[in-house]
Short mmCIF file of C-alpha atoms in Angstrom, two decimals:
data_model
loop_
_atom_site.label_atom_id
_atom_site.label_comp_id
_atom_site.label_asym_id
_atom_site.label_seq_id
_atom_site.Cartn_x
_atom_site.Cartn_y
_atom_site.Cartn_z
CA UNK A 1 -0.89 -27.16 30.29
CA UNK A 2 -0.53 -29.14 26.76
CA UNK A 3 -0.68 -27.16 23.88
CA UNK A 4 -3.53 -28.93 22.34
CA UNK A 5 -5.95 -28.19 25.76
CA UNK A 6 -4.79 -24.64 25.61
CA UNK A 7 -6.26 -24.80 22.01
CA UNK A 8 -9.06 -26.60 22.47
CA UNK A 9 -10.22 -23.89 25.62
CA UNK A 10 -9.03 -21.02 23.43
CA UNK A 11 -11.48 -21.88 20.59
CA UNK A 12 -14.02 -22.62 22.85
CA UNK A 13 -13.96 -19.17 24.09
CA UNK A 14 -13.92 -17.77 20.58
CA UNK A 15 -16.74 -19.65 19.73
CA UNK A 16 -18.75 -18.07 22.92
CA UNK A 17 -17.96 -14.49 21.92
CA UNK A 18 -18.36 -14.66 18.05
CA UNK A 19 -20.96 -15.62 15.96
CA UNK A 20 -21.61 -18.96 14.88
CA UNK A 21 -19.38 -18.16 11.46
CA UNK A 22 -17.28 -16.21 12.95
CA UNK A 23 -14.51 -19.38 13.81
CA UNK A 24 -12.54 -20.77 11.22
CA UNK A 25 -10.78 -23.98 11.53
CA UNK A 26 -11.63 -25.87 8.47
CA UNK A 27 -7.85 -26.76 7.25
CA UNK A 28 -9.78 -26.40 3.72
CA UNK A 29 -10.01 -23.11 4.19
CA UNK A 30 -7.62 -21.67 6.28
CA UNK A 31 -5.46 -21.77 3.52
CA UNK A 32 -6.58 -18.17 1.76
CA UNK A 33 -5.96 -17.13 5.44
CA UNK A 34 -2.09 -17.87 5.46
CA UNK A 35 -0.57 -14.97 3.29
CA UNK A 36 -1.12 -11.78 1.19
CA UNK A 37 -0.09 -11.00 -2.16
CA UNK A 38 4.03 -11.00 -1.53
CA UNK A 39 5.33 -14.42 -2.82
CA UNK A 40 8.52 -13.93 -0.85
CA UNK A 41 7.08 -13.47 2.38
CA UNK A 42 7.47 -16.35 5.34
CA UNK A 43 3.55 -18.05 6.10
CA UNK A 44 2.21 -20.48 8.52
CA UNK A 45 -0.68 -22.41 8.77
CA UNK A 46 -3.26 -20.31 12.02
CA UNK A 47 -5.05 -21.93 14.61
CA UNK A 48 -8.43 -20.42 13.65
CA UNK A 49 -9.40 -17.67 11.55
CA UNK A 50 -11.77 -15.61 13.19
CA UNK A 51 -14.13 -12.58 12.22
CA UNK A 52 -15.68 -9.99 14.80
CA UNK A 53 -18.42 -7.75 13.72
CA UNK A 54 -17.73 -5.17 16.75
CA UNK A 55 -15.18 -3.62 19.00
CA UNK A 56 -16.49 -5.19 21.46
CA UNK A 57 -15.74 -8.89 19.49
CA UNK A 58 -12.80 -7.83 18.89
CA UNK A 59 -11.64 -6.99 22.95
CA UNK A 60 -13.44 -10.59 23.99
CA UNK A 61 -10.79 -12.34 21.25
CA UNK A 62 -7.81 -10.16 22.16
CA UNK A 63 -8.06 -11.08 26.15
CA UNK A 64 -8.74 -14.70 24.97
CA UNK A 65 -5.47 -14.77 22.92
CA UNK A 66 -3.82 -12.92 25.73
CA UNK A 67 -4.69 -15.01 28.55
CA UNK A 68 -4.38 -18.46 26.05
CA UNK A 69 -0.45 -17.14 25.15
CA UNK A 70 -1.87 -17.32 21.46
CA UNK A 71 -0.54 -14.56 19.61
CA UNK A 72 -2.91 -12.45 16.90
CA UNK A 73 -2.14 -11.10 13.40
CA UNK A 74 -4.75 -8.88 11.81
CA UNK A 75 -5.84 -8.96 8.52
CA UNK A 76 -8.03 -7.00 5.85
CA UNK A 77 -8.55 -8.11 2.14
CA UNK A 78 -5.03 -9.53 2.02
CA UNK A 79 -4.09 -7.26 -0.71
CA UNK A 80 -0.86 -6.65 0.69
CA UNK A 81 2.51 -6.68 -0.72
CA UNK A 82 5.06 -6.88 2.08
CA UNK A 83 3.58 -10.06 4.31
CA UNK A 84 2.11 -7.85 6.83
CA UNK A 85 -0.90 -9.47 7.08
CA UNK A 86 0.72 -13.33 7.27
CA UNK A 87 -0.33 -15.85 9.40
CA UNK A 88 2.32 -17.07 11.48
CA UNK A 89 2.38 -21.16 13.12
CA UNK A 90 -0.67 -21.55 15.46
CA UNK A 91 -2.02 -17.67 15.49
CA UNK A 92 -5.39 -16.70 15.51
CA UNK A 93 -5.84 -14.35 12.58
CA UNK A 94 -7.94 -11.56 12.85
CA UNK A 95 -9.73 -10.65 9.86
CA UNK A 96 -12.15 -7.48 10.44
CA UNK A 97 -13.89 -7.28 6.55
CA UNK A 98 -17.40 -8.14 8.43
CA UNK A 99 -16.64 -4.43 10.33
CA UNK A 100 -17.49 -2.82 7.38
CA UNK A 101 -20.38 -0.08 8.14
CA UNK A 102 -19.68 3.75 7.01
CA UNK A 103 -20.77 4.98 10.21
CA UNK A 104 -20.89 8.74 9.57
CA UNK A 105 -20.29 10.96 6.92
CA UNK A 106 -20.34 14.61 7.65
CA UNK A 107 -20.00 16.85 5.08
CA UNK A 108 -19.92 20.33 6.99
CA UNK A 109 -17.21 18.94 8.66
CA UNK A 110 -15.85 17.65 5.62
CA UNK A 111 -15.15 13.89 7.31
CA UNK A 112 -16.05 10.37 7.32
CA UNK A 113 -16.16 8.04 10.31
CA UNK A 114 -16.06 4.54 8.93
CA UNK A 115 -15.01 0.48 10.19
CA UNK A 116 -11.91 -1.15 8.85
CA UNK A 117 -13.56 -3.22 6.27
CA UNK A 118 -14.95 -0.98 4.46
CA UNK A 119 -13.48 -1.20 0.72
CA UNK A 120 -11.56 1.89 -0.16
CA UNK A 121 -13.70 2.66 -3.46
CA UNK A 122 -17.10 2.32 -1.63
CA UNK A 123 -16.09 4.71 0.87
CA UNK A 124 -14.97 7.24 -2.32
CA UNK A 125 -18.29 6.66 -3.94
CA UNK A 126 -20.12 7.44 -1.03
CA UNK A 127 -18.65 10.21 -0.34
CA UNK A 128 -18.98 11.72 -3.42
CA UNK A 129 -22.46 11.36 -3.36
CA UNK A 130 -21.70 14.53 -1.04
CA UNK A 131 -19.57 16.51 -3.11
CA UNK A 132 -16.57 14.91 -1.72
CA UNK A 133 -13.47 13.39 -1.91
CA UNK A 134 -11.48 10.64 -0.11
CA UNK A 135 -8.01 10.40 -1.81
CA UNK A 136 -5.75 7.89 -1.28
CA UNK A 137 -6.06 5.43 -4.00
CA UNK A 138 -4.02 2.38 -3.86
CA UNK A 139 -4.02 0.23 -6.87
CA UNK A 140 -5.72 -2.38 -5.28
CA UNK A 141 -8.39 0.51 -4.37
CA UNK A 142 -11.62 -1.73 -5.80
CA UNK A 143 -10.86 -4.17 -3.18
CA UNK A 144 -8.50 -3.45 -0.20
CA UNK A 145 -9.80 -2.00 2.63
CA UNK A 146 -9.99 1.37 5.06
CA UNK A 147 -8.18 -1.03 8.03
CA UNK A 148 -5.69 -2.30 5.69
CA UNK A 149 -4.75 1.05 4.27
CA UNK A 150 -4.92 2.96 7.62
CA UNK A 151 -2.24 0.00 8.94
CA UNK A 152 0.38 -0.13 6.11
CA UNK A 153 0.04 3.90 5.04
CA UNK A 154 -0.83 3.25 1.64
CA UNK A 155 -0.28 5.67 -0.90
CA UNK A 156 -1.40 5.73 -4.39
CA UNK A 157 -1.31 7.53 -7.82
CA UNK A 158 -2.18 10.93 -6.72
CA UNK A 159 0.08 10.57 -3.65
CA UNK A 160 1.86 13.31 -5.72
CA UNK A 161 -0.82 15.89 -4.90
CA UNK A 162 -2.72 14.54 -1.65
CA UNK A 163 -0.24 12.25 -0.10
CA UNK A 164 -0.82 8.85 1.25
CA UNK A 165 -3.41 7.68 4.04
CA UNK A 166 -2.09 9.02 6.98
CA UNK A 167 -2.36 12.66 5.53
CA UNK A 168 -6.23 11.57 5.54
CA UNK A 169 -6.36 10.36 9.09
CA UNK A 170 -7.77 12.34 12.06
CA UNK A 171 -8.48 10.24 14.57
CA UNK A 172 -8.84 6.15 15.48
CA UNK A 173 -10.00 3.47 17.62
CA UNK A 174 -7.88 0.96 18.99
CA UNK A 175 -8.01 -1.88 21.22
CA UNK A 176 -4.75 -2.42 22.55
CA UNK A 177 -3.02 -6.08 24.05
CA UNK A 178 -4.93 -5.78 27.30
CA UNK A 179 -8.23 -5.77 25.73
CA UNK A 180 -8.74 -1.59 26.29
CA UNK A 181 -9.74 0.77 23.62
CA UNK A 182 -7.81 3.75 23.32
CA UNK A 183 -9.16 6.45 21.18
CA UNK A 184 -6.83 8.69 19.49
CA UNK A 185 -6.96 11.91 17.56
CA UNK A 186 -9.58 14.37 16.93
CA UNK A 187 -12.48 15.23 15.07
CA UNK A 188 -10.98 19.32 14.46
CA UNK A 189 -9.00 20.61 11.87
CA UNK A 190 -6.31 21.34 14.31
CA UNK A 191 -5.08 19.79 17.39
CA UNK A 192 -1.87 19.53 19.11
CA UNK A 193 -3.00 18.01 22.64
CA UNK A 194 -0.10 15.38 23.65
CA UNK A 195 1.38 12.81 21.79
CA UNK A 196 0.42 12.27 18.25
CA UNK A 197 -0.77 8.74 18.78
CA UNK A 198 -2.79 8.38 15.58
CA UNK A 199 0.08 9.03 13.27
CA UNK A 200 1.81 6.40 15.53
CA UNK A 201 -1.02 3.32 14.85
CA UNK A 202 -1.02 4.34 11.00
CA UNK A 203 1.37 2.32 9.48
CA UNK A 204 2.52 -0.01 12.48
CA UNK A 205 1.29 -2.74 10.49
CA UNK A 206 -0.84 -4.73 13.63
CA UNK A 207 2.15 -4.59 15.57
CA UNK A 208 0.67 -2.47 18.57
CA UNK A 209 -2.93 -3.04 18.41
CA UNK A 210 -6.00 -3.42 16.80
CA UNK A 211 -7.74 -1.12 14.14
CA UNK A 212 -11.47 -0.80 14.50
CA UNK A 213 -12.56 2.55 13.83
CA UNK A 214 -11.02 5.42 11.86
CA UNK A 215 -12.06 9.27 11.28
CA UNK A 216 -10.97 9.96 7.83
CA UNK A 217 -10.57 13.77 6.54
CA UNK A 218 -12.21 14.63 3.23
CA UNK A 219 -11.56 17.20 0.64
CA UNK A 220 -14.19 18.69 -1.84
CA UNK A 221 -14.67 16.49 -5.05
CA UNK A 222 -11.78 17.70 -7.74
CA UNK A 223 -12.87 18.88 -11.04
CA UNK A 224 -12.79 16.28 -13.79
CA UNK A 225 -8.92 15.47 -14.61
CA UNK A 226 -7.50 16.82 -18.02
CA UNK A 227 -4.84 14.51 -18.97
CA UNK A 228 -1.66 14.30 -20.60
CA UNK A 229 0.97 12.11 -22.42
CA UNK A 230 4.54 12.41 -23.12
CA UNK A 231 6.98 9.91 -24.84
CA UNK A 232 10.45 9.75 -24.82
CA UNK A 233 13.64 8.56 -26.59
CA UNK A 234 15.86 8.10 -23.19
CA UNK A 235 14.40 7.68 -19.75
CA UNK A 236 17.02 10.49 -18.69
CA UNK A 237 15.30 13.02 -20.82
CA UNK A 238 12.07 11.67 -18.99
CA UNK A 239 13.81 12.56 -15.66
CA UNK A 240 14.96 15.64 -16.64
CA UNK A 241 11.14 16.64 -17.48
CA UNK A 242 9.63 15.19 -14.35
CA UNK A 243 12.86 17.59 -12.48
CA UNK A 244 11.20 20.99 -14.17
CA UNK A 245 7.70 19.80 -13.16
CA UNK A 246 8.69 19.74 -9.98
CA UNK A 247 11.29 23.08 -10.22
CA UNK A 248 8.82 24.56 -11.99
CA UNK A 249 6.15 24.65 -8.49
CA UNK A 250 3.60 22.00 -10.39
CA UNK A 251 1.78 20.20 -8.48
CA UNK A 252 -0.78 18.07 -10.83
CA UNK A 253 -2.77 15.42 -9.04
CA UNK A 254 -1.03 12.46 -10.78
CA UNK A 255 2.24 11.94 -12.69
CA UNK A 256 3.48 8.55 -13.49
CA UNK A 257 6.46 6.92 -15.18
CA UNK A 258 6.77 3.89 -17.53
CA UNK A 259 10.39 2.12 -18.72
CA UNK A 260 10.46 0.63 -22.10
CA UNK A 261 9.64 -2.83 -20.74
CA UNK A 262 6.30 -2.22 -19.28
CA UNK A 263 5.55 0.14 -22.34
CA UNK A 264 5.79 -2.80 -24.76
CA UNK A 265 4.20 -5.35 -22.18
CA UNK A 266 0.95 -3.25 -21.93
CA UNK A 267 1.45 -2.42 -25.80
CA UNK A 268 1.44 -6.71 -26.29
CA UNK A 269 -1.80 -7.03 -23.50
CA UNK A 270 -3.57 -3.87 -24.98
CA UNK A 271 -2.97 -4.40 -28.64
CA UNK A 272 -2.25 -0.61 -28.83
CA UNK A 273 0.44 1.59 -29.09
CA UNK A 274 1.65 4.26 -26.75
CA UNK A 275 3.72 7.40 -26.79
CA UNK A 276 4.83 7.78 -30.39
CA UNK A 277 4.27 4.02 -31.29
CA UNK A 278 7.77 4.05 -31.84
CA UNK A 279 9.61 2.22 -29.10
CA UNK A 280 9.71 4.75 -26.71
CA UNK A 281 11.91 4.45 -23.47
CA UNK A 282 9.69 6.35 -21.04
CA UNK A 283 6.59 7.09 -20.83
CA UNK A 284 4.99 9.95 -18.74
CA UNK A 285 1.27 10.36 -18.06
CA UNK A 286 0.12 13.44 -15.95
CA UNK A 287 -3.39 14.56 -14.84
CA UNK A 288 -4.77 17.82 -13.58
CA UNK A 289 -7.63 17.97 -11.61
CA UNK A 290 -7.59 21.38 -10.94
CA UNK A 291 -10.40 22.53 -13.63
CA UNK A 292 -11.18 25.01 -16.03
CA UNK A 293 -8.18 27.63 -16.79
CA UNK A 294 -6.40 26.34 -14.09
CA UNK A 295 -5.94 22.46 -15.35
CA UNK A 296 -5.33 23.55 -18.65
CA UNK A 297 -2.52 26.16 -17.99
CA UNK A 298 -1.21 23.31 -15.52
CA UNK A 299 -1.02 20.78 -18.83
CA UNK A 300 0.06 23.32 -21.14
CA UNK A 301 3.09 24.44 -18.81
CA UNK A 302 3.52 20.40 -18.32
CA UNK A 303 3.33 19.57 -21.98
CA UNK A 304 6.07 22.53 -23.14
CA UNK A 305 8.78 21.17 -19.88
CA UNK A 306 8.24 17.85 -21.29
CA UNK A 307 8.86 18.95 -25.30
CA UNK A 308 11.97 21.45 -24.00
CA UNK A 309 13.34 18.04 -21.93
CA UNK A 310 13.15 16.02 -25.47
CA UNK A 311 10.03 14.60 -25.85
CA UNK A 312 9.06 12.76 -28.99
CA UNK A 313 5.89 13.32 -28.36
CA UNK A 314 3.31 15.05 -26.01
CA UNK A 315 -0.59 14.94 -26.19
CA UNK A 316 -3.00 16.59 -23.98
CA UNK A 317 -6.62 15.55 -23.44
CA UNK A 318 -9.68 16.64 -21.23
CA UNK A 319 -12.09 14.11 -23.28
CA UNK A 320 -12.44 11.78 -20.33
CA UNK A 321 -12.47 8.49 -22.40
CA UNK A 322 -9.16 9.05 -23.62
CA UNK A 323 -7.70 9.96 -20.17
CA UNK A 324 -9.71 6.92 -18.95
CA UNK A 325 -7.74 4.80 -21.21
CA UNK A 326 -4.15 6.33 -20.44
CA UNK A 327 -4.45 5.72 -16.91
CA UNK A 328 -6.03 1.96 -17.67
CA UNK A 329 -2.55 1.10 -19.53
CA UNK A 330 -0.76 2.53 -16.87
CA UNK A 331 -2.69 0.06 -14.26
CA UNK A 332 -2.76 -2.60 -16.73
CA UNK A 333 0.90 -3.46 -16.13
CA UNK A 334 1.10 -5.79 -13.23
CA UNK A 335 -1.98 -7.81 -15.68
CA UNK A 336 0.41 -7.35 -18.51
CA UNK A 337 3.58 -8.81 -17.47
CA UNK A 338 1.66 -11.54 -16.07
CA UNK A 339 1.83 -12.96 -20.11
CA UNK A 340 5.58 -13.79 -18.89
CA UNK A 341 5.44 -15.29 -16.02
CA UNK A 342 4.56 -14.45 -12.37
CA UNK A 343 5.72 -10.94 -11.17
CA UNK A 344 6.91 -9.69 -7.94
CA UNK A 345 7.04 -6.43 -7.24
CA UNK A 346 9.54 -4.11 -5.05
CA UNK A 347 8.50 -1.01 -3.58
CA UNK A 348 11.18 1.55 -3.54
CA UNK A 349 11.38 5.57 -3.00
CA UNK A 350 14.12 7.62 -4.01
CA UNK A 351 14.76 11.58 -4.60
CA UNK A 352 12.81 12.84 -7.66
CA UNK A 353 16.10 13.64 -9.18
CA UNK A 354 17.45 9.96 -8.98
CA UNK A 355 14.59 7.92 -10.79
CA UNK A 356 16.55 7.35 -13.80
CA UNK A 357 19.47 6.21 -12.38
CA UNK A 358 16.83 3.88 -10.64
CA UNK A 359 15.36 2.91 -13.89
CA UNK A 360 19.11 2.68 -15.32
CA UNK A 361 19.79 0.60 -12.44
CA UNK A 362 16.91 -1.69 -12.50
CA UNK A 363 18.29 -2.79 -16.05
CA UNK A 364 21.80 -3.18 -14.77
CA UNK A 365 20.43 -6.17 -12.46
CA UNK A 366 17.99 -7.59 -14.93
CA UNK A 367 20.37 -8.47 -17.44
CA UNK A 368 22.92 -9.84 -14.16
CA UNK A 369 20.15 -12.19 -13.42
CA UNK A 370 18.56 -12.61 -16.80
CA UNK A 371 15.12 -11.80 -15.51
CA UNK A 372 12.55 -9.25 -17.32
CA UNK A 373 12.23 -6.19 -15.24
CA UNK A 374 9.85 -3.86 -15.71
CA UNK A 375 9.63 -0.41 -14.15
CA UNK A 376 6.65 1.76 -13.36
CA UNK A 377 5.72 4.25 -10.75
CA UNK A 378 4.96 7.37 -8.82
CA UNK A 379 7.47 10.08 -10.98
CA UNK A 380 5.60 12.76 -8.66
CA UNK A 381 6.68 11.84 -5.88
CA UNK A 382 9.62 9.48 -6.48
CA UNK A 383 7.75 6.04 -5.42
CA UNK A 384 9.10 3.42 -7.94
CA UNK A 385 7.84 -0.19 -8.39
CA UNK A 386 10.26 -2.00 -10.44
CA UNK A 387 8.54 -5.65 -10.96
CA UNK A 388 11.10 -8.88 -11.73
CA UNK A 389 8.86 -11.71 -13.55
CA UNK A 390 10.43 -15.01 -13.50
CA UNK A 391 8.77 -18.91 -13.87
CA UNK A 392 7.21 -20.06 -10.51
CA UNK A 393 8.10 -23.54 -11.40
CA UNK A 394 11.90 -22.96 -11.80
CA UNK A 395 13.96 -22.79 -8.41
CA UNK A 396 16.55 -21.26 -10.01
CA UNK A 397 13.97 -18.17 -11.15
CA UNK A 398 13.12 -17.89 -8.17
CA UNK A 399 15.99 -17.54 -6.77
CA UNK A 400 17.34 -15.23 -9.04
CA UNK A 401 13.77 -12.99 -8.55
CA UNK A 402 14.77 -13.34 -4.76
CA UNK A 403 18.28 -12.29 -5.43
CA UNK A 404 16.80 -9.26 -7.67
CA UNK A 405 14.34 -7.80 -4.93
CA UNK A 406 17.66 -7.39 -2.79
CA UNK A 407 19.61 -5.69 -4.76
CA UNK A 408 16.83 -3.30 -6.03
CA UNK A 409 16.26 -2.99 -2.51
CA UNK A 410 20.01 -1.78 -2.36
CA UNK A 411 19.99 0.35 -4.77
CA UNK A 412 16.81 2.50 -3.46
CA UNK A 413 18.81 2.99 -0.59
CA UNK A 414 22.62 3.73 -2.02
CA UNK A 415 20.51 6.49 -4.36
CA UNK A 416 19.16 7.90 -1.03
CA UNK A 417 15.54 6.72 -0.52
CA UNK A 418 13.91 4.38 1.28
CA UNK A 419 12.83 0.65 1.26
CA UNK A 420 9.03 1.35 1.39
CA UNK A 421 7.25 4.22 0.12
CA UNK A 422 3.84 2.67 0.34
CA UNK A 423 3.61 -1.13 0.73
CA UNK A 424 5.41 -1.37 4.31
CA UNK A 425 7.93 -3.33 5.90
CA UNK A 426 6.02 -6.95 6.68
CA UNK A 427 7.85 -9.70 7.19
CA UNK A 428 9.59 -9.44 3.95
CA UNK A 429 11.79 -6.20 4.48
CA UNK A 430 12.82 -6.76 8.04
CA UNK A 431 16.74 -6.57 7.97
CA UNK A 432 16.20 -3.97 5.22
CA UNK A 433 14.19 -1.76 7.86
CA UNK A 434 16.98 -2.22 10.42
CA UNK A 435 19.44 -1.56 7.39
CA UNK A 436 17.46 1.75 7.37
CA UNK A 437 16.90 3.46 10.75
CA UNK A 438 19.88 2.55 12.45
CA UNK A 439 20.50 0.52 15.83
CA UNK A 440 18.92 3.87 17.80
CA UNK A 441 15.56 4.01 16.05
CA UNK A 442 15.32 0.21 16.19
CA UNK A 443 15.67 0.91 19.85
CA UNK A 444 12.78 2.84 20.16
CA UNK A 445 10.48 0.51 17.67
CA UNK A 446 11.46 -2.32 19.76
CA UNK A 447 10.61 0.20 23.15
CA UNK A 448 7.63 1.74 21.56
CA UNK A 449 6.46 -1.85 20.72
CA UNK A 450 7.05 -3.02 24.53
CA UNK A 451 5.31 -0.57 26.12
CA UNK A 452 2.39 -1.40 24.76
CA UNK A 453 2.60 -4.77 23.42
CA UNK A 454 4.58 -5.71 26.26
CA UNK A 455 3.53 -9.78 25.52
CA UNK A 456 4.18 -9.28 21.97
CA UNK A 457 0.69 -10.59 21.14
CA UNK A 458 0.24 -8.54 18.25
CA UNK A 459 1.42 -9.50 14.99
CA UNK A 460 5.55 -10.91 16.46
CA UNK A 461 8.06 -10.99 14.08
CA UNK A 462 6.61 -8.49 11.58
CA UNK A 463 8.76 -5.46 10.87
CA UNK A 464 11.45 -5.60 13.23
CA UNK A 465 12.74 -8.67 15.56
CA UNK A 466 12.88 -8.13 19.50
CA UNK A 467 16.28 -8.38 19.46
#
């Protein structure tokens, strides 16, 4: 049958399951459809965009794209930052923001049932409405969404303490290439029946199936966070602090790094100073949300590591305001380097004990390919985000940027971490993943990913090849 008939009958079908918004085609439009927010990631233009409201939606357009040979990529906000969630020639994306109801929250059971679109900060204001807490917090938390999170394990700032999403998972619903839904997981505290399929969907990035319901675990609402603030001359006497912390059997519920250059970008964007206002190398902001006694011997024992490792300075603070405005310069910095030019940003994890010859690294390859650099990150728990700015307009920058993201890339892994401790693989980190696990666990991805996408319908060409 010609393509364009097969088209033609395939959105025709759409439109009969769907509402009557719930097709895209407009070539206006489909557009802000194509990509998420990785620059370096491959794009096509889909065949329709489309937008189910129910499980049930979503089965009707799976067995349409199934039987039509059209293959599906799913899609939340789009906040992305590996090309998880990009459209490839002809697909139909699936974007499931209009499943965004908070079906049940139960707070003797201390859980949440919830869609995939709902926004990550309405579900934690909701919840804490009940004394609650849902913790993963990615920095895109005001707009990205449960599906998205739940797909790409996203982590956060206080991965450190409460680790990323799947840590929060329980159970999900799925509907898989053949149109069934598969419910996974439980609704218990403990369970060890079969396979662990839920810990299998989080994080497979749309590759084996569909998303449409998730049973979240919740934790009691933390006390508010006391907050500290430590400055240093060298980002090795930084490391060497953030080595005790961790020696020392503290665990506080956030601890995050900052190189010189994102310490004078967010000084430039924030017309303030930070640390000792004195050009400091590395900058270390902690957080406690432990309460009372307990926070404040936590920051005290924090504070004294970090002054016996060579601070120049170290401030602790429960007045919220001022802890407020630490942690707003430390997620200013993305905003802040965007004075310089357009940023891209790598996602690398490495032991605790190698971050500054990360951050040492990092400015080894900025000044090989005369690009600004800027590190930040996740000291706690290792999960660095060096971010190469370069001119959009200039092929060569871009190039160079391209030629950066590699070798960073590289470097993660020679210091023995990982290419992805939160953002995923996508389309964008491919060879790296392969790089990674080795021809035997690419053999069981690419087995795994048969078995149940055995017409590689769902999302081809994103994280690993067929082979």
């Amino acid at each position: 049958m010609h393509a364009s008939v097969t088209s033609t009958e395939l959105l025709a079908r759409l439109r009969s399951v769907l509402d009557h918004d719930g097709v895209i085609t407009d070539a206006d439009v489909l557009p802000g459809y194509e990509r998420d927010m990785m620059p370096l990631a491959p794009f096509g233009t889909p065949l329709a965009v489309v937008l189910p409201r129910t499980t049930e939606q979503v089965q009707a357009v799976v067995r349409a794209c199934a039987e039509h040979g059209v293959p599906i990529v799913p899609r939340g906000a789009g906040s992305g930052l590996s090309g998880a969630a990009n459209a490839i020639e002809g697909c139909v994306v699936l974007v499931m923001t209009r499943m965004n109801a908070i079906l049940e929250i139960d707070p003797d059971n201390r859980l949440a049932v919830v869609e995939p679109g709902v926004v990550n900060l309405d579900l934690r204001a909701a919840v804490e409405q009940h004394g609650l807490f849902y913790p993963p917090d990615p920095s895109s938390y005001d707009w990205c969404t449960i599906g998205g999170n739940v797909s790409t394990n996203a982590g956060g700032l206080c991965c450190v303490k409460y680790g990323v999403t799947t840590d929060s998972v329980l159970g999900l619903r799925v509907v898989l290439a053949d149109g069934e839904v598969l419910d996974t997981g439980r609704r218990t505290v403990k369970g060890v029946a079969g396979y662990d399929l839920t810990k299998l969907f989080v994080g497979s990035e749309g590759t084996l199936g569909v998303i449409t319901r998730a049973t979240l675990a919740l934790r009691p609402l933390p006390q508010a966070p006391g907050t500290l603030v430590a400055a240093f001359d060298t980002t090795s006497a930084a490391g060497t602090a953030v080595t005790r912390v961790v020696r020392a059997g503290i665990v506080p519920s956030l601890m995050e790094i900052m190189d010189a250059t994102s310490i004078a970008a967010v000084e430039a964007h924030l017309k303030t100073e930070l640390g000792s206002g004195r050009g400091s190398a590395a900058l270390l902001i902690c957080q406690s949300d432990a309460g009372g006694d307990a926070a404040a011997q936590e920051l005290s024992a924090i504070e004294r590591i970090c002054l016996d490792a060579g601070a120049t300075l170290a401030h602790t603070t429960v007045d919220l305001a001022e802890g407020a405005l630490l942690l707003t310069a430390r997620r200013a910095v993305l905003t802040a380097l965007e004075t310089y030019g357009a940023w891209l940003t790598d996602d690398v994890c490495v032991p605790r004990t190698r971050i500054t010859d990360l951050i040492a690294g990092c400015e080894r390859i900025s000044a090989e390919v005369d690009l600004r650099i800027a590190v930040v990150g996740h000291a706690g728990d290792g999960n660095m985000h060096p971010t190469i700015v370069y001119d959009p307009a200039s092929a060569d920058e871009f190039a160079r940027a391209e030629r950066a993201f590699a070798d960073i890339l590289d470097l993660g892994l020679r210091l023995g971490g990982t290419i992805t401790g939160e953002h995923g693989v996508g389309k964008i980190k491919r060879e790296w993943l392969a790089r990674e696990i080795g021809p035997v666990a690419l053999r069981a991805h690419r087995a795994i990913k048969a078995a149940l996408d055995p017409g590689n319908l769902f999302n081809p060409g994103s994280m690993f090849d067929l082979g």
